[in-house]
Short mmCIF file of C-alpha atoms in Angstrom, two decimals:
data_model
loop_
_atom_site.label_atom_id
_atom_site.label_comp_id
_atom_site.label_asym_id
_atom_site.label_seq_id
_atom_site.Cartn_x
_atom_site.Cartn_y
_atom_site.Cartn_z
CA MET T 97 7.38 -7.38 -3.16
CA GLN T 98 5.31 -8.22 -0.12
CA TRP T 99 2.59 -6.00 1.31
CA LYS T 100 1.42 -6.24 4.90
CA LEU T 101 -2.23 -5.28 5.15
CA PHE T 102 -4.15 -4.35 8.26
CA ALA T 103 -7.75 -4.23 9.49
CA ASP T 104 -10.42 -4.31 6.77
CA LEU T 105 -7.79 -4.05 4.02
CA ALA T 106 -6.53 -7.53 4.96
CA GLU T 107 -10.10 -8.82 4.97
CA ILE T 108 -10.79 -7.36 1.52
CA ALA T 109 -7.58 -8.84 0.06
CA GLY T 110 -8.06 -12.18 1.78
CA GLY T 111 -4.90 -12.10 3.87
CA LYS T 112 -2.57 -10.04 6.02
CA GLU T 113 0.39 -10.57 3.69
CA VAL T 114 0.09 -10.31 -0.08
CA GLU T 115 2.87 -10.80 -2.63
CA VAL T 116 2.89 -8.67 -5.80
CA GLU T 117 5.20 -8.57 -8.81
CA THR T 118 7.41 -5.48 -8.66
CA ASP T 119 11.11 -4.91 -9.18
CA SER T 120 13.76 -2.95 -7.36
CA GLY T 121 13.78 0.62 -8.70
CA GLU T 122 10.03 0.70 -9.25
CA THR T 123 7.97 3.02 -7.11
CA VAL T 124 5.68 2.49 -4.16
CA GLY T 125 2.87 3.68 -6.44
CA ALA T 126 3.66 0.89 -8.93
CA ALA T 127 3.63 -1.67 -6.12
CA LEU T 128 0.31 -0.28 -4.90
CA ALA T 129 -1.12 -0.45 -8.44
CA ALA T 130 0.02 -4.09 -8.66
CA LEU T 131 -1.70 -4.82 -5.35
CA VAL T 132 -4.96 -3.26 -6.57
CA ALA T 133 -4.70 -5.10 -9.91
CA GLU T 134 -4.59 -8.41 -8.03
CA HIS T 135 -7.23 -7.34 -5.49
CA PRO T 136 -9.56 -4.89 -7.28
CA ASP T 137 -11.95 -4.65 -4.33
CA LEU T 138 -9.27 -2.56 -2.59
CA GLU T 139 -9.50 0.21 -5.19
CA ASP T 140 -12.53 2.06 -3.79
CA ARG T 141 -11.17 1.70 -0.26
CA ILE T 142 -7.76 3.25 -0.90
CA TYR T 143 -8.29 5.59 -3.88
CA ASP T 144 -10.72 8.52 -4.10
CA GLU T 145 -12.94 9.29 -7.09
CA GLY T 146 -10.06 11.15 -8.79
CA GLY T 147 -7.74 8.15 -8.50
CA ASP T 148 -5.61 9.69 -5.75
CA LEU T 149 -4.69 7.93 -2.54
CA ARG T 150 -7.27 8.73 0.13
CA ASP T 151 -5.91 11.09 2.80
CA HIS T 152 -6.62 8.67 5.63
CA ILE T 153 -4.77 5.69 4.08
CA ASN T 154 -1.21 5.27 5.33
CA VAL T 155 1.43 3.68 3.13
CA LEU T 156 4.64 2.66 4.89
CA ARG T 157 7.98 1.59 3.45
CA ASN T 158 10.23 0.01 6.06
CA GLY T 159 8.09 1.47 8.82
CA THR T 160 8.21 5.05 7.51
CA ASN T 161 5.19 6.79 6.02
CA VAL T 162 5.99 7.49 2.36
CA HIS T 163 4.45 10.97 2.76
CA THR T 164 7.69 11.91 4.56
CA GLU T 165 9.71 10.66 1.57
CA ASP T 166 8.67 11.06 -2.08
CA GLY T 167 5.12 9.82 -1.56
CA LEU T 168 4.01 7.19 -4.06
CA ASP T 169 7.04 8.15 -6.19
CA THR T 170 9.38 6.70 -3.52
CA GLU T 171 11.67 4.17 -5.20
CA LEU T 172 11.82 0.61 -3.92
CA ASP T 173 14.79 -1.53 -2.98
CA SER T 174 14.54 -5.31 -3.22
CA ASP T 175 14.48 -5.80 0.56
CA ASP T 176 11.85 -3.13 1.32
CA GLU T 177 8.83 -3.99 3.42
CA LEU T 178 5.55 -2.31 2.50
CA ALA T 179 2.48 -1.85 4.68
CA LEU T 180 -0.96 -0.40 4.12
CA PHE T 181 -3.02 0.93 7.03
CA PRO T 182 -6.53 2.33 7.16
CA PRO T 183 -7.34 4.88 9.85
CA VAL T 184 -6.92 3.51 13.34
CA SER T 185 -8.85 4.58 16.39
CA GLY T 186 -9.17 3.19 19.83
CA GLY T 187 -9.67 3.98 23.40
#
């Protein structure tokens, strides 16, 4: 499964696109855990002290925020595209 990372998350992981080992039927949370296992410096940036996803981190599956689906329990299909966004501001 491929993750697209943006802003400082891409810098921390060393690239804008990162491949992780996950299978169809696994969850977004499992894919996120695989990403953090391969890039442990992401952990403090995306998870809070309790191990929950930080409120300001956006996780998208096929362009839709997983909070509007089943959150990190959203099941994956083999052709899904995942993205991880930190807060974005601009002017």
